[in-house]
Each structure stands twice: as structure tokens, then as C-alpha cells.
Short mmCIF file of C-alpha atoms in Angstrom, two decimals:
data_model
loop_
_atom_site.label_atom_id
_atom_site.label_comp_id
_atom_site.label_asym_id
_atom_site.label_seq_id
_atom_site.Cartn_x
_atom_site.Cartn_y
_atom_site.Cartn_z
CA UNK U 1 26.18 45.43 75.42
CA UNK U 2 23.14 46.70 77.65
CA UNK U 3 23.12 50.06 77.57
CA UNK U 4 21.19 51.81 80.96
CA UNK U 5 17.90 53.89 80.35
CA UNK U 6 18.91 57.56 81.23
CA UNK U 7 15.23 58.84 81.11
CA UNK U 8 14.62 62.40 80.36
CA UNK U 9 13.26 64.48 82.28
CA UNK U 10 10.74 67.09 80.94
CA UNK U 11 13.49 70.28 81.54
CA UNK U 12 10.72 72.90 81.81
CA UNK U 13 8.53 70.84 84.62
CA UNK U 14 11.78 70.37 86.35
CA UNK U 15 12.96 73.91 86.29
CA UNK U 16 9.35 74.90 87.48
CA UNK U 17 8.97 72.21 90.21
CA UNK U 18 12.51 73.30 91.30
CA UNK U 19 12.20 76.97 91.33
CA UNK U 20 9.06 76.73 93.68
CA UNK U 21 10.20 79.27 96.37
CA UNK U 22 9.43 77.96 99.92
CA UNK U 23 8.69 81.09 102.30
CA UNK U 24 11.07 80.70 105.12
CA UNK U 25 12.46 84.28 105.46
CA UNK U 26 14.23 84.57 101.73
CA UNK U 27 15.65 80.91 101.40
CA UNK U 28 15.15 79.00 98.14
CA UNK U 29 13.90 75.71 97.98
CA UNK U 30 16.26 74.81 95.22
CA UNK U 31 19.81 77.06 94.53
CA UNK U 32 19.50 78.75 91.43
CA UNK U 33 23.32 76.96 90.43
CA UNK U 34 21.08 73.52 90.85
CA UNK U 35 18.39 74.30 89.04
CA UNK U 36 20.53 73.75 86.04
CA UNK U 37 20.74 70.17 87.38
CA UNK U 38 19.30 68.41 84.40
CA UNK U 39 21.33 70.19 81.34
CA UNK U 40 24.38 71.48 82.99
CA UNK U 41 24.86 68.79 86.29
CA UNK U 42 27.78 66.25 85.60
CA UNK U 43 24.88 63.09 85.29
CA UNK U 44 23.34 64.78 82.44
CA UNK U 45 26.61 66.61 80.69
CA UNK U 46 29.60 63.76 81.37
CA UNK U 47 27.91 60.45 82.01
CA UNK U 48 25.68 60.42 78.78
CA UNK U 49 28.40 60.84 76.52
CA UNK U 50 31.01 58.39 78.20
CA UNK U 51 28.02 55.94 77.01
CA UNK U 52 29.97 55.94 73.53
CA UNK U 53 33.03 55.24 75.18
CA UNK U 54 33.25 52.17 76.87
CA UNK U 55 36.84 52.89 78.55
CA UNK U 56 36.22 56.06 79.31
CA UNK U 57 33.05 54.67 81.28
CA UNK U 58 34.91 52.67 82.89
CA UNK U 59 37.53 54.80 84.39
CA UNK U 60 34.83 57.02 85.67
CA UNK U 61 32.70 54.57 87.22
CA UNK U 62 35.32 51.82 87.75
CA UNK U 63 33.16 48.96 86.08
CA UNK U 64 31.50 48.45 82.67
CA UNK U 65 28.23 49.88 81.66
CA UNK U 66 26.90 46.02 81.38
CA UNK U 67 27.45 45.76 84.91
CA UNK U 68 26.17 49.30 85.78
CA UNK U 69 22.98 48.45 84.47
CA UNK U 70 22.76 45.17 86.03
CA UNK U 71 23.89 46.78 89.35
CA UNK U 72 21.15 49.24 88.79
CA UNK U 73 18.60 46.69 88.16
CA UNK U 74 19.76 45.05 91.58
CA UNK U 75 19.13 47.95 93.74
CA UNK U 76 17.18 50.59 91.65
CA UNK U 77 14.18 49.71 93.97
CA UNK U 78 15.71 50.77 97.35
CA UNK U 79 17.12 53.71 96.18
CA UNK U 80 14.18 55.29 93.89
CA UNK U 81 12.39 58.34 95.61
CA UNK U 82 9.32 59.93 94.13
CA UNK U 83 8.87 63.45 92.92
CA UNK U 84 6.65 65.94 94.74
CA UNK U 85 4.81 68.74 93.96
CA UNK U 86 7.78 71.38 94.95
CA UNK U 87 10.32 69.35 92.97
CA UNK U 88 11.60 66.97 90.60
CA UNK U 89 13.53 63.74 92.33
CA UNK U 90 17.18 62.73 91.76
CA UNK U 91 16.81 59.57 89.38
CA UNK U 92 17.86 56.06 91.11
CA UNK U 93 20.28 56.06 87.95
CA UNK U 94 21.71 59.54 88.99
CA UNK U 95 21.92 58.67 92.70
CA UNK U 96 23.96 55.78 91.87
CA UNK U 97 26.30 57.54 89.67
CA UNK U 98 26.95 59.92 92.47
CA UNK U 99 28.04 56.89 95.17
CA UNK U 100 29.98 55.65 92.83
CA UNK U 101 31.35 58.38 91.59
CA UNK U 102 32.09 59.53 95.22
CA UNK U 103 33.33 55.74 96.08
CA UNK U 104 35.91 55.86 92.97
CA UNK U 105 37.49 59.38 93.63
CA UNK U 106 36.96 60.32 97.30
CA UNK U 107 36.26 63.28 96.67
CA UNK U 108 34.65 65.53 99.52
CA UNK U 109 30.68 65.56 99.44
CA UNK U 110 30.71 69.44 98.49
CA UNK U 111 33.28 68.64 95.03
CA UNK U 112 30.94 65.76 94.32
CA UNK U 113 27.71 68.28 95.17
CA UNK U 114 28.67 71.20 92.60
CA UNK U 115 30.04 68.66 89.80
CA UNK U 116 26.54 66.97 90.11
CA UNK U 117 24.29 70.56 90.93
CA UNK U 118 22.91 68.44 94.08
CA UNK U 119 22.93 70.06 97.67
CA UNK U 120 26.26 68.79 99.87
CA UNK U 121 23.77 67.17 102.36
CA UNK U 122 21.49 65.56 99.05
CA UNK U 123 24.95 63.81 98.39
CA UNK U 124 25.60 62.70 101.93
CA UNK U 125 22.14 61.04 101.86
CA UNK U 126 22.40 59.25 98.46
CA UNK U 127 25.57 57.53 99.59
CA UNK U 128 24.71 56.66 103.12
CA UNK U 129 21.42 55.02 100.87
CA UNK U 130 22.97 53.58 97.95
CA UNK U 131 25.36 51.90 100.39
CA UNK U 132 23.24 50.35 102.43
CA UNK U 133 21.32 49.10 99.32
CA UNK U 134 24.01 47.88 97.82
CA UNK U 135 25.33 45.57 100.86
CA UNK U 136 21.46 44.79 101.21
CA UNK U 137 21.31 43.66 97.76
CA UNK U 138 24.35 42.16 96.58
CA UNK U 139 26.00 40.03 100.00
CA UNK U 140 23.50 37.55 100.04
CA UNK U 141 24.23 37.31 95.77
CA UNK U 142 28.43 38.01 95.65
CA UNK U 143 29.93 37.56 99.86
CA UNK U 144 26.66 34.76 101.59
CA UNK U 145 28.67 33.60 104.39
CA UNK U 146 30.72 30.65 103.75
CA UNK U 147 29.36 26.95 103.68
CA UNK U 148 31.57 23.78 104.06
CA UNK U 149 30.83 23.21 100.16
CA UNK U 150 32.26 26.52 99.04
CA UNK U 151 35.47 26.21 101.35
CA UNK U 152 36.34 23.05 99.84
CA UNK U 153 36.18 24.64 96.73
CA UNK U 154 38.07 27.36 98.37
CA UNK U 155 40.48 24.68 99.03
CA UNK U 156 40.94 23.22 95.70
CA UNK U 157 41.79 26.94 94.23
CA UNK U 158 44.65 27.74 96.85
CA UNK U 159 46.23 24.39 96.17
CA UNK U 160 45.86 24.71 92.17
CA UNK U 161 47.02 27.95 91.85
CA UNK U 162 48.66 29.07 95.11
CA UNK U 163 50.22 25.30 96.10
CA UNK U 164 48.85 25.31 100.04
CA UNK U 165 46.81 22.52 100.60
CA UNK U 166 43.67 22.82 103.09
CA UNK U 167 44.04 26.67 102.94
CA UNK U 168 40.23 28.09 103.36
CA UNK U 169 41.38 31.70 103.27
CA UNK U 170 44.28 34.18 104.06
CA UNK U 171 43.48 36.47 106.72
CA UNK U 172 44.48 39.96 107.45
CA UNK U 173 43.57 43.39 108.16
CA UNK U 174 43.82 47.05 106.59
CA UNK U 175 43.37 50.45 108.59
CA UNK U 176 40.75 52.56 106.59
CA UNK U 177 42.07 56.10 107.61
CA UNK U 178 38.87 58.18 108.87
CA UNK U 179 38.66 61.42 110.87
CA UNK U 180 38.86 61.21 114.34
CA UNK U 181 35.59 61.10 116.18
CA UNK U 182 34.72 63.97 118.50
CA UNK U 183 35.52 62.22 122.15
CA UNK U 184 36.98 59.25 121.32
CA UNK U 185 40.25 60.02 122.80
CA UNK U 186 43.26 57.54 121.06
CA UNK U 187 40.97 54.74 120.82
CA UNK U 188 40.99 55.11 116.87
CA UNK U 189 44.32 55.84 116.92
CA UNK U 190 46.77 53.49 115.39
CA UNK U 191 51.00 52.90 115.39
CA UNK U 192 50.66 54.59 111.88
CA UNK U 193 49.89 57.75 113.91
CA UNK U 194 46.42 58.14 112.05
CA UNK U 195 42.85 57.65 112.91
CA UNK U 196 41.54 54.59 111.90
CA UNK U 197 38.86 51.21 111.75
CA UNK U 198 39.93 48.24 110.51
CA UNK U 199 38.71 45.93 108.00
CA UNK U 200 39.38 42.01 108.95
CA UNK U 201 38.94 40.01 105.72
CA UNK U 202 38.92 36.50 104.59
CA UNK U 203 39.96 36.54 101.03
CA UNK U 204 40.03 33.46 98.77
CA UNK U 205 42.43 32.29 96.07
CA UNK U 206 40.50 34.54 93.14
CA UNK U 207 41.08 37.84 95.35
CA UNK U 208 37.21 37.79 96.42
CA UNK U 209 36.01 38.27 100.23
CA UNK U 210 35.03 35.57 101.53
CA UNK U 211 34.26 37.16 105.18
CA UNK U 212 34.92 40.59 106.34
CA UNK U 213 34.24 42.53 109.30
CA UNK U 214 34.83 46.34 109.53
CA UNK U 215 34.32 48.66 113.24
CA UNK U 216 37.45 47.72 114.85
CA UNK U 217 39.08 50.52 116.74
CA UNK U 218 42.86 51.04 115.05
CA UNK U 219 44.39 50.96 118.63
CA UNK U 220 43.88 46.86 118.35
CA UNK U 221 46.17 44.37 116.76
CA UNK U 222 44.97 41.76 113.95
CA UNK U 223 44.61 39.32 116.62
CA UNK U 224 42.97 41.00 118.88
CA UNK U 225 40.63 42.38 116.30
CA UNK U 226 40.16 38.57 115.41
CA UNK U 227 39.21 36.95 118.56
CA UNK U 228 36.38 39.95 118.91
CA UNK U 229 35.14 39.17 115.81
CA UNK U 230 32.34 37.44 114.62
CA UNK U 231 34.80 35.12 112.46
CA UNK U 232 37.14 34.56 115.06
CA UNK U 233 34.10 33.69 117.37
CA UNK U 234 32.43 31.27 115.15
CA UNK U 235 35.58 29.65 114.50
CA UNK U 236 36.21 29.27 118.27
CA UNK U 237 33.45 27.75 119.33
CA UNK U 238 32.62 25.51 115.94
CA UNK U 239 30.30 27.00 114.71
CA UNK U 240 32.22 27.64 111.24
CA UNK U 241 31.58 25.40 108.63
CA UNK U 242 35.32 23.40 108.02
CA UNK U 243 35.21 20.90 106.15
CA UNK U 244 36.81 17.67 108.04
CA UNK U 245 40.11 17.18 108.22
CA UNK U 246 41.60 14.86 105.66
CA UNK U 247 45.17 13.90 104.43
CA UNK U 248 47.11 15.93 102.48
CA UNK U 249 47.76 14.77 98.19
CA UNK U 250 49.84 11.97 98.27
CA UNK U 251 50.98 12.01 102.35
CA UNK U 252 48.62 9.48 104.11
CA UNK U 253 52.00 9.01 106.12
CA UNK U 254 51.24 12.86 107.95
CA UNK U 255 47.74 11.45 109.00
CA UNK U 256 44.89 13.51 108.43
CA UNK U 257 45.23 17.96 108.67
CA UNK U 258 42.61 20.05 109.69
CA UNK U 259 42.05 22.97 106.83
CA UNK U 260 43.12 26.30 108.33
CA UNK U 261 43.49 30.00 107.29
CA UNK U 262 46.52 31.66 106.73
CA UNK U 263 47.88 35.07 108.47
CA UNK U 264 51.08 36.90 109.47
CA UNK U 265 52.76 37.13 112.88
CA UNK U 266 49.89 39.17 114.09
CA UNK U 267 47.70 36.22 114.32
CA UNK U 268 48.11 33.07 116.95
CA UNK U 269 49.02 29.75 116.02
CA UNK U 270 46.03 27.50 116.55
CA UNK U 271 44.68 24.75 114.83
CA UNK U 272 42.60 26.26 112.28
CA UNK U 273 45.03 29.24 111.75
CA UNK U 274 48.70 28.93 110.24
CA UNK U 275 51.02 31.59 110.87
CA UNK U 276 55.20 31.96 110.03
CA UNK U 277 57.74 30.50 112.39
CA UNK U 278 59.69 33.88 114.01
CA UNK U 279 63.02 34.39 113.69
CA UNK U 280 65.55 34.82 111.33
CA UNK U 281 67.73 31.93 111.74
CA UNK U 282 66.16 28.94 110.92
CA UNK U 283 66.35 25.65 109.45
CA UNK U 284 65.93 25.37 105.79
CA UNK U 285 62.60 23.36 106.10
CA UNK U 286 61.38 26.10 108.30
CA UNK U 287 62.32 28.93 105.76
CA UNK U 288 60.39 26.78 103.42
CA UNK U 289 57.14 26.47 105.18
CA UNK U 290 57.34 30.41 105.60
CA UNK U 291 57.61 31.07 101.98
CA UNK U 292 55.09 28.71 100.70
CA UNK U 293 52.77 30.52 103.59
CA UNK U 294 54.12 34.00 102.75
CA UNK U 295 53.32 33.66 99.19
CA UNK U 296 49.55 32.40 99.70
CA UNK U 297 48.90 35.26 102.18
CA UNK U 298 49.84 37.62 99.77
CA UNK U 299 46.79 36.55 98.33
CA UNK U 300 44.80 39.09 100.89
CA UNK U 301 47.43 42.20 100.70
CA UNK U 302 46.86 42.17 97.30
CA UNK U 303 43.19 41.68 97.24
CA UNK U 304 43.35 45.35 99.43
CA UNK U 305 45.90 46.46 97.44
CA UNK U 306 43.03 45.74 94.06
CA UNK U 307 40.65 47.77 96.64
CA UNK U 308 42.17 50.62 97.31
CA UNK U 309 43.40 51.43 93.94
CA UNK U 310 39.81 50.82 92.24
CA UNK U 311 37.67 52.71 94.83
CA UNK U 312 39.80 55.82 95.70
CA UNK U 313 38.55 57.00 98.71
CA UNK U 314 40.73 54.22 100.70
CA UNK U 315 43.54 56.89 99.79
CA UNK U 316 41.50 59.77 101.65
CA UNK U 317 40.59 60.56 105.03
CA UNK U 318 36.90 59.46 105.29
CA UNK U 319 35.03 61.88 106.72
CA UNK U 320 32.31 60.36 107.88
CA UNK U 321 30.86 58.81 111.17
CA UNK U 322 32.10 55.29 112.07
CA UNK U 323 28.70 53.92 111.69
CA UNK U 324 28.42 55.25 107.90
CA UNK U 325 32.46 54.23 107.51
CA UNK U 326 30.96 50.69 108.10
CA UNK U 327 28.03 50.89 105.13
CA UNK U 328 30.67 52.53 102.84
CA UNK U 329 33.07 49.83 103.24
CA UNK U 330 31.00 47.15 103.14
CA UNK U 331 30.16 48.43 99.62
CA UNK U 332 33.04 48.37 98.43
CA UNK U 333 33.55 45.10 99.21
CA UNK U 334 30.62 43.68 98.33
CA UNK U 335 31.05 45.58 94.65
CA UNK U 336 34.61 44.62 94.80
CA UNK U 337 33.35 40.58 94.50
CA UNK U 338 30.48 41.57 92.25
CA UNK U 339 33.13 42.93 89.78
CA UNK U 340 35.42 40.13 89.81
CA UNK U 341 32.30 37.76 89.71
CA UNK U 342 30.16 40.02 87.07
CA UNK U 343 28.89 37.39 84.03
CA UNK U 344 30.40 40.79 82.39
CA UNK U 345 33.69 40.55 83.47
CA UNK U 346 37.11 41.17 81.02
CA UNK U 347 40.33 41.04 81.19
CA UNK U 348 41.07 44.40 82.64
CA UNK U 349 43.17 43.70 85.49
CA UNK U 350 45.74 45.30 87.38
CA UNK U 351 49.16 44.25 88.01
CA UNK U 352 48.78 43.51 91.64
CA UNK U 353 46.45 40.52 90.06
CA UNK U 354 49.52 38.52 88.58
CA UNK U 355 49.67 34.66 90.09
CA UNK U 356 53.32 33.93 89.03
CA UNK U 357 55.11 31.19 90.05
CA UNK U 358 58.37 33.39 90.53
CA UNK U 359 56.74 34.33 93.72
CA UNK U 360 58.92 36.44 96.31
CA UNK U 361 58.86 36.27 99.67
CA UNK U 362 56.36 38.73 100.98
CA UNK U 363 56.50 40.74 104.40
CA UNK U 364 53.74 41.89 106.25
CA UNK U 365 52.52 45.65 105.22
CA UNK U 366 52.08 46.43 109.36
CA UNK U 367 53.58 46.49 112.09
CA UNK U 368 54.64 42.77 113.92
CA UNK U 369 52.46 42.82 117.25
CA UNK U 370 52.09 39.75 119.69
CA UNK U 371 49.03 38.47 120.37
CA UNK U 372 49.67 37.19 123.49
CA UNK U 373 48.60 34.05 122.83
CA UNK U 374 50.23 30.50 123.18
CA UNK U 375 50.04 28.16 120.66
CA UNK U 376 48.44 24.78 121.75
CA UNK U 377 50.52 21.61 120.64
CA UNK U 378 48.27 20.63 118.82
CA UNK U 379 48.77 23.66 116.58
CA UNK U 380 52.34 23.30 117.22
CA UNK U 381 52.52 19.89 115.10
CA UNK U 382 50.04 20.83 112.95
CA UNK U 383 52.68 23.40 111.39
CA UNK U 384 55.23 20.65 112.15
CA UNK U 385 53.29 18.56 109.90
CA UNK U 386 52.65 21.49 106.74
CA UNK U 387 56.82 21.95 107.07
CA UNK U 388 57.42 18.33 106.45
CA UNK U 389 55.04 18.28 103.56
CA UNK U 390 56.60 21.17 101.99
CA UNK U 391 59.78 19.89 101.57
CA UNK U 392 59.32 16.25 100.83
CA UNK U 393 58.65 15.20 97.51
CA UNK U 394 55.00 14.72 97.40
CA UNK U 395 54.41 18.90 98.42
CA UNK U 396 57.59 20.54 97.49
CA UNK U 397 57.29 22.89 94.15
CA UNK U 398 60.35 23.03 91.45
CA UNK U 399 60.90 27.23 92.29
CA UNK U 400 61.08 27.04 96.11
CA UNK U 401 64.70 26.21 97.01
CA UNK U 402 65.74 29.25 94.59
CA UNK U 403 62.96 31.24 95.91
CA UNK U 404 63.98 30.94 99.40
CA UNK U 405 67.85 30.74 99.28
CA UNK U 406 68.75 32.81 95.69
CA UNK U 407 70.57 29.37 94.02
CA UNK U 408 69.97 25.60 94.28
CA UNK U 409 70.91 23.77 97.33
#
């Protein structure tokens, strides 16, 4: 196990630098309470010690020490600032224990600022830059956008473990609650009766973004959100890289199927994008096709369900201005794939990460809005086409009559 170099830092310089009185009126440079930074702070009391204990570690910092260092070694560069002559800096290692020690809890900048003996706006600094270094470093490494290559691959995973064929992705979005923004009237406000921006995501069958876009005003639906998007605008006008359409295993008789994306009722039919029949009363073959849908676009509910309940501040108001909501979310998506994907990776996983076949039929966690769009016919007998392969032979799975119905038919 790599274990990060916490350097010391010579207490007595520090305490000098940082007790250098600059002359406006009586103001200190440095509160006296900080001062004690480096042998009373939180970095320098806590986080050393929870070095010896490797669950303890973490809980706190919600990943591993081996991949703390290596995250360190990422982005250490972008985030190290230099000392001066008035005072000692914060350590790149420190500064990135404070993001993510601010990303994991949620806690308000001034909790964060007296556990760690840093000034509130010092904190609000370091995680607007550790953010931003983080996205800057690790998208083009853990979330590049999507090439035809890694879609197939995509492909094979959903229909391996998830039993859709030609799924790319399931598609959906989650309200990240934030306090309202001075003159912004109800434009952030959503049917939840918060304030909110939306994250659109692409997830794939491992519960890793594949795409995700993050600004969206909570007053729009999913599909509205997705047309505006730069997903749902590449997709539109072909510029995203599907792979071609071929037949699905063992039904050369259906011809050859586009590969698509799955999503709920919020999203329109179209060619590239499967969504449930409506209705309650419907054929049996039709109550098939939604449950074999339902239960691969739980795929993305759960992968913001793994989200929210590693980095706690999706279960807070952010309070923060939408432009640094974007850079913090981004993060935690990005670190979100480089945690699943870490070469340092075990097997601590939550319960929402189960991939059972005893599947149950899911329900969207949002309201049902209409997009207002009408399905093409292409798209129309596209579906047609995914309904008759799930319940002939060559697609249907053993579980799915029992799934759907409670007792063989």
C-alpha cells in the first residue's frame, strides 16, 4: 500500500510566517485560532493517524489511501501554491483533504474552516480549485467522451449482465438541491418544491458515467433538458459515435436494430432512445418489454443513488453559485468513475450495487412529464421489434414471466 508524503512543516517558521501582523487598522493577517493550523488543525491531528487505519481512512475520505495518493499525484500540480514571506501555504495534500472532506460530508465552508484552522473564504477557494483540477485532470483519464469502440463494449456489458441488447447507456436525470439564486425568480424551481440544477447522465452497465451534463434549470423536464443538451444535440444531428445497426443474437428474422439508450416516460421515443409503453393495461408482451427496459434503467438510478450516498453533500442544500455547483459536480462524477475504475479498487460496495437476476420492476424516482414529442414510426417499430425479441425464445430470460406477472403463465 502507498502511503502519501504528509511533509512537515518546520512549526516555529510557520507560527512566525503566520503571526506576521499586517497593519490595516488592528486586523491580523492570520487568526490566532489558525495559527495552531499545523499541530492542532484536523489535517495534521485526524488525517495522520487514520493512516494506520485503512477503514477508518476510508470513511473519512470515501476512497483508499492508494488511491488518495494516486489522486494526489494526478492533480498535486494545479493545486500547489507557494509560500510567501508573510506566511506558510496550505499543502496541495491538505487542500485536497479539505475538498474532499467537504465533498463527503457537506458540511458548510465555516464547519469545514474551524475543523481544518483555515479561513471560511481559504476553504471556498480550495474547493472551487481542487474541483476544477480534478475534472481537468481526471475526464480525459476516467469519463473521455464516448467512441463507437467503447459503446460496443458498452453494448456487450448491458446484454451480459443486464440482458438488453444494443443498449449504449440508460439515461436519466437527478435534481442537485442548491440555494436559490438572488433574481432568478422560479426558474430553478422544480415540482419537488426546491431549488435545483439537474444532472443528465449517461451511465453504463458497471454504474460509471459515460456522459453527463449538469446547468439545467429544475423548472425543465428530462426531455427537455435532453434535447438542449450537448448529448441530445450530438445525437440529433449524428454526430454521436453509434455503432451501426446490426441484428440482434440469434434474430436475423427482426432485420437489423439500431443501438439506443434507455430512459423513463420523461424521454421521447425515437430511434436511438427506448422508452416504456404507457398505460397500465397492456398486453403481456408489452408488460414484458417494460420490465426488461425498467430493470436496465435502473442501472442509472442506482448509479445516483451510489453518488449521493458516497459524496454527502447531494443530501444538502449547496450553497454555492450555479457556476461553482457545475465544477463541484462534475467532480464528483469524474471521482465517482475514478473510484470504480481505480487499479486500487476492492470489494467495498454498497447494496444499491447488487446485479441480481430477481430483478423488480422499477418506477421512475420523478415525476412522469410529457415531452411533447411524437414518436416517429420508425421508432414506433423499432420498440415493436425489442417487444417481439423479448418474448420469443431467442431474447426471453427464464425469471421474466414471474417477474412481471407474480406466477408462471
Amino acid at each position: 500500500m502507498a502511503t502519501p508524503v504528509f511533509d512537515d512543516v518546520d512549526e516555529e517558521a510557520a507560527v512566525i510566517a503566520c503571526s506576521y501582523l499586517f497593519v490595516v487598522g488592528r486586523r491580523e493577517w492570520v487568526h490566532e485560532i489558525n495559527q495552531k493550523r499545523s499541530s492542532l488543525g484536523e489535517y495534521s491531528h485526524l488525517v495522520r493517524e487514520l493512516l494506520s487505519h485503512e477503514d477508518r481512512f476510508y470513511g473519512y475520505f470515501r476512497m483508499g489511501v492508494d488511491e488518495f495518493t494516486q489522486l494526489h499525484h494526478l492533480i498535486s500540480d494545479d493545486i500547489e501554491k507557494q509560500s510567501t514571506t508573510f506566511r506558510a501555504a496550505i499543502s496541495s495534500l491538505e487542500r485536497m483533504a479539505i475538498c474532499l472532506r467537504y465533498l463527503a460530508t457537506g458540511d458548510s465552508f465555516a464547519t469545514i474552516a474551524y475543523s481544518f484552522r483555515v479561513g471560511i473564504s481559504t476553504v471556498h477557494n480550495i474547493v472551487k480549485d481542487v474541483c476544477e483540477a480534478m475534472w481537468k485532470r481526471l475526464q480525459p483519464l476516467y469519463m473521455p467522451g464516448p467512441s463507437q469502440k467503447m459503446l460496443e463494449e458498452i453494448a456487450e456489458g448491458f446484454q451480459m449482465r443486464w440482458n438488453f441488447p444494443h443498449c449504449i447507456g440508460a439515461i436519466d436525470g437527478k435534481h442537485v438541491i442548491v440555494q436559490s439564486p438572488p433574481n432568478s425568480g422560479s426558474i430553478f424551481y422544480n415540482y419537488k418544491g426546491t431549488y435545483s440544477l439537474v444532472l443528465l447522465a449517461l451511465v453504463d452497465h458497471d454504474y460509471c458515467f459515460t456522459a453527463a451534463d449538469i446547468g439545467a434549470y429544475g423548472s425543465q423536464s428530462d426531455g427537455g433538458i435532453f434535447a438542449a443538451s450537448e448529448l441530445g444535440k450530438s445525437l440529433n444531428n449524428g454526430r454521436f459515435p453509434l455503432p451501426n445497426p446490426t441484428s440482434l443474437p440469434e434474430a436475423q428474422n427482426l432485420g437489423q436494430l439500431p443501438f439506443v439508450m434507455v430512459g423513463d416516460e420523461a424521454f421521447p421515443l425515437k430511434t436511438n432512445i427506448m422508452r416504456p409503453y404507457p398505460g397500465k393495461q397492456l398486453p403481456d408482451e408489452k408488460r414484458i418489454y417494460n420490465y426488461r427496459l425498467s430493470r436496465s434503467r435502473r442501472v442509472v438510478e442506482n448509479t445516483f443513488g451510489i453518488l449521493a450516498s458516497k459524496w454527502r453533500i447531494y443530501h444538502r442544500q449547496i450553497q454555492l453559485h450555479p457556476s461553482q455547483v457545475d465544477s463541484v459536480v462534475k467532480a464528483t462524477c469524474v471521482l465517482h468513475n475514478f473510484i470504480r475504475k481505480s487499479a486500487f479498487k476492492d470489494e467495498r460496495r454498497t447494496h444499491t450495487e447488487t446485479d441480481t437476476n430477481d430483478a423488480r420492476p422499477c418506477h421512475s424516482l420523478h415525476n412522469i412529464q410529457s415531452t411533447g414529442n411524437h414518436a416517429s414510426k420508425d421508432a414506433l417499430a423499432i420498440r415493436e421489434k425489442f417487444t417481439e425479441y423479448f418474448s420469443s425464445p431467442a431474447g426471453a430470460v427464464s425469471w421474466q414471466t414471474n417477474a412481471c406477472f407474480g406466477k408462471a403463465k
